[in-house]
Short mmCIF file of C-alpha atoms in Angstrom, two decimals:
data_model
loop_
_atom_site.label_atom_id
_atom_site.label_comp_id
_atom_site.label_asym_id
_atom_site.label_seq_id
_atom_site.Cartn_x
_atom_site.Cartn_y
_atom_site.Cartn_z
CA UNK A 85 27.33 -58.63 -0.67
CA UNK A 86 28.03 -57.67 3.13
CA UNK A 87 29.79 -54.55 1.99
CA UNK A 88 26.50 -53.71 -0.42
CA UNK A 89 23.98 -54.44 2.39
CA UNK A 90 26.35 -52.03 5.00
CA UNK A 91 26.48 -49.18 2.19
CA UNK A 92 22.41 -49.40 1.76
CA UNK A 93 22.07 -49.28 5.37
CA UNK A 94 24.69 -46.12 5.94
CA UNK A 95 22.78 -44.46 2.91
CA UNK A 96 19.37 -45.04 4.38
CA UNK A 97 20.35 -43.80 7.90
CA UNK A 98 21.68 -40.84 6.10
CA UNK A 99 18.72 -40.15 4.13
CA UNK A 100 16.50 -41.19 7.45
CA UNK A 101 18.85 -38.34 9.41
CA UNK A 102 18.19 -35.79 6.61
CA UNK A 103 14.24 -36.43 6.87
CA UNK A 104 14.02 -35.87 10.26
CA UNK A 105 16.09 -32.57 10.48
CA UNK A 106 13.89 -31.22 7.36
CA UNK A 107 10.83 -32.32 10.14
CA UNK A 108 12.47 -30.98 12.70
CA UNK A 109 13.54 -27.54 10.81
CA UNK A 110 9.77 -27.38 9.36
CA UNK A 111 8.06 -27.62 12.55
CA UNK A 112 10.39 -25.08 13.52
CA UNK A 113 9.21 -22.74 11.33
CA UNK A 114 5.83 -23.68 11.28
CA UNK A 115 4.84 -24.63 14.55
CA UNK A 116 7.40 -23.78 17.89
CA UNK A 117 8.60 -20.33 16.61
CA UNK A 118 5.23 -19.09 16.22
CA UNK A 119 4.04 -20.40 19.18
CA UNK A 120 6.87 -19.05 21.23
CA UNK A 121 6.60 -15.48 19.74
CA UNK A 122 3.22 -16.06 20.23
CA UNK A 123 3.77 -16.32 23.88
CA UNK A 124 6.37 -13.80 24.41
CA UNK A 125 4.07 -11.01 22.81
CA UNK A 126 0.81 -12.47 24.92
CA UNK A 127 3.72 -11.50 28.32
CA UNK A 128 3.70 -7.79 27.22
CA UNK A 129 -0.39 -7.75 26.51
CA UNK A 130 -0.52 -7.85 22.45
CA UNK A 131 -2.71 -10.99 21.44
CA UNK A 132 -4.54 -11.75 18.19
CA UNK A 133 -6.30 -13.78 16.17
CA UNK A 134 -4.75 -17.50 16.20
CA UNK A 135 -2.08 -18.21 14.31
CA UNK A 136 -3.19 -21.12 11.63
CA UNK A 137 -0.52 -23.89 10.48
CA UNK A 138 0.84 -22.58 6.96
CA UNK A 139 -1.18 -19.86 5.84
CA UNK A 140 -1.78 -18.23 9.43
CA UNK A 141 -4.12 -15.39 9.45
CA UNK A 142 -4.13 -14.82 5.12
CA UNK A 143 -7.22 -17.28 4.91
CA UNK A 144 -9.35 -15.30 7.08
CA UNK A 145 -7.95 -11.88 5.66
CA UNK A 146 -9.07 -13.18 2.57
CA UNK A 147 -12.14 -13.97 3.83
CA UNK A 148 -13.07 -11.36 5.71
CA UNK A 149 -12.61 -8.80 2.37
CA UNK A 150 -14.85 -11.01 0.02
CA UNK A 151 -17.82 -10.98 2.28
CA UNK A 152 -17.38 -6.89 3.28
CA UNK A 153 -17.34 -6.58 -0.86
CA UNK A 154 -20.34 -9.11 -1.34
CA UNK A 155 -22.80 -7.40 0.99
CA UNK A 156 -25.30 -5.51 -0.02
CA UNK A 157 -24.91 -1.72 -0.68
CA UNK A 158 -27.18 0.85 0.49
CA UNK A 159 -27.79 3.33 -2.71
CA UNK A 160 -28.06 6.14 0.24
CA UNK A 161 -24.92 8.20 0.70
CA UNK A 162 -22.47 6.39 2.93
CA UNK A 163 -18.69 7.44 4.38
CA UNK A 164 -17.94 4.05 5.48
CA UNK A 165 -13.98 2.96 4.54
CA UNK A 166 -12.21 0.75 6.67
CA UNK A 167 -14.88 -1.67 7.60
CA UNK A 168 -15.00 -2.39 4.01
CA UNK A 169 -11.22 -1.80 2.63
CA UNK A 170 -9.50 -3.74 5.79
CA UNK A 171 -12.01 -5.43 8.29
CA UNK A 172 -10.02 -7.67 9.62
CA UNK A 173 -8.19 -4.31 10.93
CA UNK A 174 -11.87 -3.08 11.61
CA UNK A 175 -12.55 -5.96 13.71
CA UNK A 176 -9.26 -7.11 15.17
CA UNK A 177 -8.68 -4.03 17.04
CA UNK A 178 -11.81 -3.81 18.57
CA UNK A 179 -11.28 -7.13 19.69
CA UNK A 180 -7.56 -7.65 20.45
CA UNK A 181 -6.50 -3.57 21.16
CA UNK A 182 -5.12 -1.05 18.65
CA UNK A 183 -1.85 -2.90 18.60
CA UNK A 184 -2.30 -6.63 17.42
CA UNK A 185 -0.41 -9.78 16.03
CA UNK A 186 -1.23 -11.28 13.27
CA UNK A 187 0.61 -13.91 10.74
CA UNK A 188 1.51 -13.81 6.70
CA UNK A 189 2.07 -17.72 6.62
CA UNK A 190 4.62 -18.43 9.78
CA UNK A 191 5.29 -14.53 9.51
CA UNK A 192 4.37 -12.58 12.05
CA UNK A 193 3.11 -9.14 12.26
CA UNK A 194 2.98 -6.70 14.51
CA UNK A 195 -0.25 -4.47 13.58
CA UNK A 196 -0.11 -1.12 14.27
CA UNK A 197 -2.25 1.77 14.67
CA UNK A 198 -0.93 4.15 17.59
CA UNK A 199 -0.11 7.12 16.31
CA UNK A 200 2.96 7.60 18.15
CA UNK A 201 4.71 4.22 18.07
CA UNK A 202 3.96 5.21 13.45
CA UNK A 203 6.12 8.54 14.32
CA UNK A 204 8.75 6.58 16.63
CA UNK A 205 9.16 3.84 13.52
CA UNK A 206 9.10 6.62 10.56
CA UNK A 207 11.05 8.93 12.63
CA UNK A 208 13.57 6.34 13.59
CA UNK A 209 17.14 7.40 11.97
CA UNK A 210 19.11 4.55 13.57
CA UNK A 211 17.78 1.88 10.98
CA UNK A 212 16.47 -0.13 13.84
CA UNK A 213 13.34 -0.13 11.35
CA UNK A 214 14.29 -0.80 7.60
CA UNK A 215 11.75 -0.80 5.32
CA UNK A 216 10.76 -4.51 4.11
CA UNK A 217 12.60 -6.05 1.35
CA UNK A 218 9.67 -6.58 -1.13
CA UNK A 219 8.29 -9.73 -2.54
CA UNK A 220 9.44 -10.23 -6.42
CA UNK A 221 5.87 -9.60 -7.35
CA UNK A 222 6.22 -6.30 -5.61
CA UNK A 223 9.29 -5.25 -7.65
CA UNK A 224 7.42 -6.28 -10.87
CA UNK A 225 4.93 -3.38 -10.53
CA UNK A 226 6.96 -0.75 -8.85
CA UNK A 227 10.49 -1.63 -10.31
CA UNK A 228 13.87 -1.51 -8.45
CA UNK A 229 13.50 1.98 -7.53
CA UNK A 230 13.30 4.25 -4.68
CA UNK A 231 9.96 3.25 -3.31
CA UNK A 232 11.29 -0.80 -3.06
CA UNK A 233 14.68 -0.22 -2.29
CA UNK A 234 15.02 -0.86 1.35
CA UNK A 235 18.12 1.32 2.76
CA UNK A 236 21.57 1.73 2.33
CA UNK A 237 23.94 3.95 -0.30
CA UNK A 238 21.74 2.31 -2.99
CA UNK A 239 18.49 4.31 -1.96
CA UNK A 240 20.23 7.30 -0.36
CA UNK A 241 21.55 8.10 -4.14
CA UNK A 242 18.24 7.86 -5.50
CA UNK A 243 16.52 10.11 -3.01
CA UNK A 244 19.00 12.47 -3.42
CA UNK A 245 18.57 12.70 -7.45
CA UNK A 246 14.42 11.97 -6.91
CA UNK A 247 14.66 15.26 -4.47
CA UNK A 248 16.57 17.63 -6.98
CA UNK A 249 14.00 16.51 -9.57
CA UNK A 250 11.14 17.96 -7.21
CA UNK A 251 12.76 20.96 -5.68
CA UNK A 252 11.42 24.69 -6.13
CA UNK A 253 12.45 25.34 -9.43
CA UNK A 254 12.01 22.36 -10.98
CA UNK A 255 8.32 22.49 -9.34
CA UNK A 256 7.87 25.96 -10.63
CA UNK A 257 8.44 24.55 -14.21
CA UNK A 258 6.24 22.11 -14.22
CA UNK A 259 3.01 24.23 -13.44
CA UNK A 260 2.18 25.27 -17.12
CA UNK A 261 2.00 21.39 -17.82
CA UNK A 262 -0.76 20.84 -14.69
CA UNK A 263 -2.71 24.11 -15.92
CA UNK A 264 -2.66 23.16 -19.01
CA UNK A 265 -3.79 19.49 -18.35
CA UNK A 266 -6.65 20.80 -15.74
CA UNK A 267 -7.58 23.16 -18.63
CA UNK A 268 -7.96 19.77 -20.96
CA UNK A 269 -10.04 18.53 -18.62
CA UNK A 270 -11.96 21.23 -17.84
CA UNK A 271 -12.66 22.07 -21.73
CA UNK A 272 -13.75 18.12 -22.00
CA UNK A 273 -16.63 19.35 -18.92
CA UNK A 274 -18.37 21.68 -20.97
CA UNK A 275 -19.98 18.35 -23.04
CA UNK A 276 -21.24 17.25 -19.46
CA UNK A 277 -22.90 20.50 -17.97
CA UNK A 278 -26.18 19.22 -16.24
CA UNK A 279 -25.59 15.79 -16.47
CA UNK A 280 -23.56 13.07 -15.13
CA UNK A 281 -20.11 12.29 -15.09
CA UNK A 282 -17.75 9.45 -13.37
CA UNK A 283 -15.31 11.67 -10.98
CA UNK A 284 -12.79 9.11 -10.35
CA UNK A 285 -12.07 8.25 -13.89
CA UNK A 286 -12.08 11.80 -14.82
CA UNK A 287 -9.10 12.54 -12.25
CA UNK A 288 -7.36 9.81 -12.72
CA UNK A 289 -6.99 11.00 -16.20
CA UNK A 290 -6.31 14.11 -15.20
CA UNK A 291 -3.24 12.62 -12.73
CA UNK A 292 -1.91 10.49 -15.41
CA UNK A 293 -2.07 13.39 -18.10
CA UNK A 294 -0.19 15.62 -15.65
CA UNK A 295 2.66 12.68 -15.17
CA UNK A 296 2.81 12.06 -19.01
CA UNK A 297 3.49 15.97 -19.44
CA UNK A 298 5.81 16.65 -17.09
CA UNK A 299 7.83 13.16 -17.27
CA UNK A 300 7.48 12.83 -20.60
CA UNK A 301 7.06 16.00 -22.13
CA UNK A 302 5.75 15.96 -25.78
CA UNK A 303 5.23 11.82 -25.61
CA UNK A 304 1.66 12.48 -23.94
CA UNK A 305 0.25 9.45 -25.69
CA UNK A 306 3.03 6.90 -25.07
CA UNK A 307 2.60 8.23 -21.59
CA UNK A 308 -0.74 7.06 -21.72
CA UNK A 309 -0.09 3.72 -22.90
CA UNK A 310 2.05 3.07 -20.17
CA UNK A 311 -0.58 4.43 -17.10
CA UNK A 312 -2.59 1.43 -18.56
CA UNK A 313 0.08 -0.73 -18.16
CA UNK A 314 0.30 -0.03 -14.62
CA UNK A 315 -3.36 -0.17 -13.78
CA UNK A 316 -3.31 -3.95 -15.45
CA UNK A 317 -0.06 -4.52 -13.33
CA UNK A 318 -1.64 -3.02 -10.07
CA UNK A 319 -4.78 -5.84 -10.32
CA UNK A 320 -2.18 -8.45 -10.35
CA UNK A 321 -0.53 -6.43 -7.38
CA UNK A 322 -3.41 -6.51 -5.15
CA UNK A 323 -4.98 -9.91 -6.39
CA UNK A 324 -1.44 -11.38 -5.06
CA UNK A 325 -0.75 -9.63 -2.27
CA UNK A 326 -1.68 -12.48 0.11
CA UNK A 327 -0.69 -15.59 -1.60
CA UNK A 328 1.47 -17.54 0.50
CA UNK A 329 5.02 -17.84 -1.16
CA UNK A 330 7.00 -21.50 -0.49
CA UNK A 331 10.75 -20.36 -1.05
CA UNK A 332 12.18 -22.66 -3.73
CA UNK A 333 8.78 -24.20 -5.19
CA UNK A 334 7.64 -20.88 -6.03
CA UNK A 335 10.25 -19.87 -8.58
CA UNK A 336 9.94 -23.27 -9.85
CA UNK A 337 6.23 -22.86 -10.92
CA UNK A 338 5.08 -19.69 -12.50
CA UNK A 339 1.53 -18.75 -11.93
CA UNK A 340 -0.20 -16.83 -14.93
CA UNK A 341 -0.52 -13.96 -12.96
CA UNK A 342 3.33 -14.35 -12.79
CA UNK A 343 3.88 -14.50 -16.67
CA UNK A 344 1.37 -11.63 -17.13
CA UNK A 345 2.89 -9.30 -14.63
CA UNK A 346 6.44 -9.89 -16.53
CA UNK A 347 5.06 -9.13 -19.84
CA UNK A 348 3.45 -5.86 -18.93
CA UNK A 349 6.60 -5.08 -17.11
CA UNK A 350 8.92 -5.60 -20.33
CA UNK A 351 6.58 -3.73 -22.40
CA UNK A 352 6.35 -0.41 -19.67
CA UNK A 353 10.42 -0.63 -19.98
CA UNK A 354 10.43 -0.71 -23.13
CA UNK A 355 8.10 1.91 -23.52
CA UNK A 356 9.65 4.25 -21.40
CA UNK A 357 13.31 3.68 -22.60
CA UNK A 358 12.13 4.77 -25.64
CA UNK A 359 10.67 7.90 -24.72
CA UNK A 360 14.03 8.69 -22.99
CA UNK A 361 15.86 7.84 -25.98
CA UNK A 362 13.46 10.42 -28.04
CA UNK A 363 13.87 13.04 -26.20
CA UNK A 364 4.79 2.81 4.06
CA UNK A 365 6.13 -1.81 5.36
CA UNK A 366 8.95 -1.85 8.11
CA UNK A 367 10.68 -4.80 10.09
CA UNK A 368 12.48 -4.90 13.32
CA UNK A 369 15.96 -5.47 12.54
CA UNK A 370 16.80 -6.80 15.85
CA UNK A 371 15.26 -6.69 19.16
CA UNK A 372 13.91 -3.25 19.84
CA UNK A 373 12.15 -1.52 22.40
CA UNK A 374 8.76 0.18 20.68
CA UNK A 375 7.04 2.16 23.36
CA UNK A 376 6.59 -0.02 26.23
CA UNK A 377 7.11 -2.97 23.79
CA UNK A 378 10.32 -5.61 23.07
CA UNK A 379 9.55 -6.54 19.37
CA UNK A 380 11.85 -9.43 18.41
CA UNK A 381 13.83 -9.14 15.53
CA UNK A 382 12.55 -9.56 11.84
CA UNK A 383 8.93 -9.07 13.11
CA UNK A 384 7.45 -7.28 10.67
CA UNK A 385 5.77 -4.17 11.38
CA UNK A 386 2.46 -2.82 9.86
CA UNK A 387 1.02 0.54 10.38
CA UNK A 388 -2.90 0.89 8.99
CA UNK A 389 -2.35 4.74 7.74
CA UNK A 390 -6.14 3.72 6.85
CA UNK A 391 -7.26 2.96 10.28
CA UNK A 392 -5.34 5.79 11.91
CA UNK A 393 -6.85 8.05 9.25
CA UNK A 394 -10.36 6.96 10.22
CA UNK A 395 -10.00 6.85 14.01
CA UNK A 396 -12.88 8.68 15.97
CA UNK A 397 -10.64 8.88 19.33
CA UNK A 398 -8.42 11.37 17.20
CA UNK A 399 -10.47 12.94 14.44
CA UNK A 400 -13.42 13.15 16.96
CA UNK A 401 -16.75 11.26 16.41
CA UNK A 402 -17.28 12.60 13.00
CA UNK A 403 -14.36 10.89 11.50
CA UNK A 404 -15.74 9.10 8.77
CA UNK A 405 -17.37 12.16 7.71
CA UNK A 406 -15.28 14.27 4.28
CA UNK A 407 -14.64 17.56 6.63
CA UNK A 408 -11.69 19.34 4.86
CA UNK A 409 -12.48 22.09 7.21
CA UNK A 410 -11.18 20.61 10.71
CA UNK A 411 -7.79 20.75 8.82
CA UNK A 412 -8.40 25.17 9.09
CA UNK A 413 -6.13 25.28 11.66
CA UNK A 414 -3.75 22.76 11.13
CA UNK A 415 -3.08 18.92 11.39
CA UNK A 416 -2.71 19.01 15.07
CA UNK A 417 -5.62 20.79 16.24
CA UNK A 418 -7.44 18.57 13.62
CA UNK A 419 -6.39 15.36 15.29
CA UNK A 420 -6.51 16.54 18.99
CA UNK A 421 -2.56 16.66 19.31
CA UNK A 422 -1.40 13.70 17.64
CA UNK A 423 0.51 14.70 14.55
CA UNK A 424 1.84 11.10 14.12
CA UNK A 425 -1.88 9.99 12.95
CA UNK A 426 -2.12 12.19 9.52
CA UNK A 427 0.21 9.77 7.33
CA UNK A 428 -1.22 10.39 3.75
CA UNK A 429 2.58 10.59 2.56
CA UNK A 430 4.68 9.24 5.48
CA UNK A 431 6.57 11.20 8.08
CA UNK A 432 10.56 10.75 8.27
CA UNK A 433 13.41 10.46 6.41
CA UNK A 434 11.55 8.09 3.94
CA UNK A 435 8.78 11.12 3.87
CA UNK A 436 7.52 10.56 0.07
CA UNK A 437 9.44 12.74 -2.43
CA UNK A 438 6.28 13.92 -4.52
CA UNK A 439 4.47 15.75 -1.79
CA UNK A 440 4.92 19.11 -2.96
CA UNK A 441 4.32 18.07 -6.95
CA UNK A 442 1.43 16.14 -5.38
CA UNK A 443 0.17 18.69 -3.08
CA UNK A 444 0.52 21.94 -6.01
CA UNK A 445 -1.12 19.51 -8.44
CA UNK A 446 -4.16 19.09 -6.42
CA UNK A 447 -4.46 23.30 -5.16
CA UNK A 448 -4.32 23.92 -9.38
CA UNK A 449 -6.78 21.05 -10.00
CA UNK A 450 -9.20 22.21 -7.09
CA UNK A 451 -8.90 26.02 -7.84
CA UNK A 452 -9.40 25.80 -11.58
CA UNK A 453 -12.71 23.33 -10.83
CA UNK A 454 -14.55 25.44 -8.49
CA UNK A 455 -14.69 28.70 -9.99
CA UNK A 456 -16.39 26.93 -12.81
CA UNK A 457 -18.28 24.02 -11.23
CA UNK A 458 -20.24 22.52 -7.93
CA UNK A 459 -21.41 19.08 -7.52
CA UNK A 460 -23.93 16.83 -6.25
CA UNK A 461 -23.83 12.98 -5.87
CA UNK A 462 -25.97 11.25 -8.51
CA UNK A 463 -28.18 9.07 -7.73
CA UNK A 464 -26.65 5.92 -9.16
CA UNK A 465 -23.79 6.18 -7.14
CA UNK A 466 -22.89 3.04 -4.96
CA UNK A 467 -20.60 3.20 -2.05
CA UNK A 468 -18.16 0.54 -2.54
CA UNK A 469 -14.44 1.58 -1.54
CA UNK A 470 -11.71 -1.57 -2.66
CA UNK A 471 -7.85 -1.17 -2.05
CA UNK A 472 -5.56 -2.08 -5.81
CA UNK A 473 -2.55 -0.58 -4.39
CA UNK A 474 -4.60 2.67 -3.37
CA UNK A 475 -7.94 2.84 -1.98
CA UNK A 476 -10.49 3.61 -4.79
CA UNK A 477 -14.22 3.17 -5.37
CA UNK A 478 -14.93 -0.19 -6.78
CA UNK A 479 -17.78 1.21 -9.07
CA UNK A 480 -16.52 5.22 -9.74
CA UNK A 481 -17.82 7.77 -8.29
CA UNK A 482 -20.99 9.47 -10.37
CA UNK A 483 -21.74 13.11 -9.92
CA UNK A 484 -23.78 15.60 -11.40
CA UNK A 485 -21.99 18.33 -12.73
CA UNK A 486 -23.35 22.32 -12.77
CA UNK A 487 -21.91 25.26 -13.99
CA UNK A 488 -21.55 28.12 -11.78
#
């Protein structure tokens, strides 16, 4: 019996022991290392909003977006984007500086929106800066490919193959296919003449037509199919991107989102593997010196391409304003010398691989429409910019169409 009682009271101590490191370890994580890091970025002058137990700043993100998307919009033209996409970016730098700290749960990051500490990360070759290794949810929209692989022999294979898919000649090849689906689009027009159509949708065809043809080549339907896949999967994307993940409990419990997501992605595989057979997040890997800044390691870093984009201390006080003009003489006498802000597809070695497909698409597309075409904005359009993935209008964009 004495033996029994001694064995209940070793076990309990044990399991008393256990529970307090698992305290001890939790408040770790959720309470001293943020407050330290907390601290040690306060020293160099980077402050932010406070970091909240659990959830840290995602509650107030959150937040933040649903009342910029609930108020009420103005039916006059407006060129207003980040106060509405990201204001907690918006309103965080104007209170806490360009550079800011913010948390994703206990994880901190390091907001960024100087143009030249984006170029020193992008342009870093030393891997001081990987890129991220996504969240599952991530991987479930944009696969284990290129775009989530973080570094290493791995993504340095796939770049090379992605690159030789989109040099001059394969480029050159695929122009027929965007004439061709600019000419389907285009033809489509001629029903509209005078009257209204929805601009967004109609390019966004246009874009996924263009993919279907040249990735797919005669399977421009199945192509199709699979675009709406993706635009299903990229909701899910964006309506998870700042759930709080608990390693552990989280693969335990699936959400329905979570089921969803894996559906849609079985059926785009399968989709696409039958075709075939028929035919910008970084971290600090270790302490680094950023600028004038010591970022401790596995900080992540976040650079708002959005909030650089829209800056009036680069682009001048007409920033907001659409002014494809003050690009006439180039990106750097656009943004008064700073190079580093213009980050529509990155900078670097991890510069994205579809510029020039992307950039040849769009010349075709805009040539084609304007010897045919000019617009005005209807009147029914509603300003109301929302981020799913990409930044796009929440309610299209109407325009009146006339024939030149």
């Amino acid at each position: 019996m004495t033996s029994l009682r001694g064995l209940v009271i070793i076990v309990s101590s044990f399991l008393c022991l256990l529970l307090v490191l698992v305290l001890i370890k939790i408040l770790h994580k959720l309470w001293w290392a943020p407050a330290r890091l907390q601290k040690l970025m306060a020293s160099q002058g980077i402050k932010g909003p406070p970091y909240r137990l659990i959830h840290g700043n995602t509650k107030d993100i959150s937040n933040m977006i649903k009342e910029a998307m609930s108020k009420p919009k103005s039916l006059s033209p407006s060129h207003e984007v980040l106060s509405v996409v990201q204001p907690h970016v918006h309103s965080w730098t104007k209170i806490y500086g360009k550079n800011y700290l913010q948390w994703h749960g206990s994880k901190a990051q390091l907001v960024i929106t100087e143009p030249e500490l984006c170029k020193e990360i992008l342009n870093n070759k030393d891997k001081v800066y990987p890129k991220r290794e996504p969240e599952n949810f991530v991987k479930k929209l944009l696969g284990d490919g290129l775009v989530t692989t973080a570094e290493g022999e791995k993504w340095a294979k796939m770049r090379k193959l992605a690159t030789q898919a989109f040099h001059g000649e394969s480029l050159k090849s695929m122009i027929p296919a965007m004439v061709a689906s600019a000419e389907t689009m285009l033809e489509r027009w001629k029903n509209y003449e005078g009257k209204e159509i929805e601009a967004f949708e109609e390019f966004r065809i246009f874009t996924s037509e263009v993919i279907s043809r040249t990735a797919f080549g005669s399977s421009y339907i199945e192509g199709q199919h699979i675009f709406e896949m993706l635009m299903k999967l990229g909701f899910l994307f964006t309506k998870n991107s700042l759930t709080i993940r608990v390693p552990g409990i989280s693969k335990l419990f699936k959400t329905g989102d979570e089921i969803e997501s894996e559906k849609l992605e079985k059926d785009v595989r399968a989709s696409i593997l039958g075709i075939v057979r028929k035919e910008k997040r970084r971290k600090a890997e270790r302490e680094v010196k950023l600028g004038k800044l010591i970022v401790p390691a596995n900080v992540d870093l976040v650079m708002s391409c959005l909030s650089l984009h829209h800056d009036p201390l680069i682009w001048g006080q007409d920033a907001q304003l659409f002014k494809p003009e003050r690009f006439a003489e180039g990106v750097a006498k656009a943004s008064n010398n700073n190079a580093g802000a213009f980050l529509p597809f990155g900078v670097g070695p991890r510069t994205c691989v579809g510029l020039n497909f992307a950039t040849i698409e769009a010349k075709i597309a805009v040539s084609m429409v304007l010897q045919r075409y000019s617009f005005t904005l209807s009147p029914g359009y509603v300003h109301l910019p929302f981020q799913q993935v990409t930044n796009r209008p929440l309610r299209g964009v109407q325009v009146m169409l006339h024939s030149l």
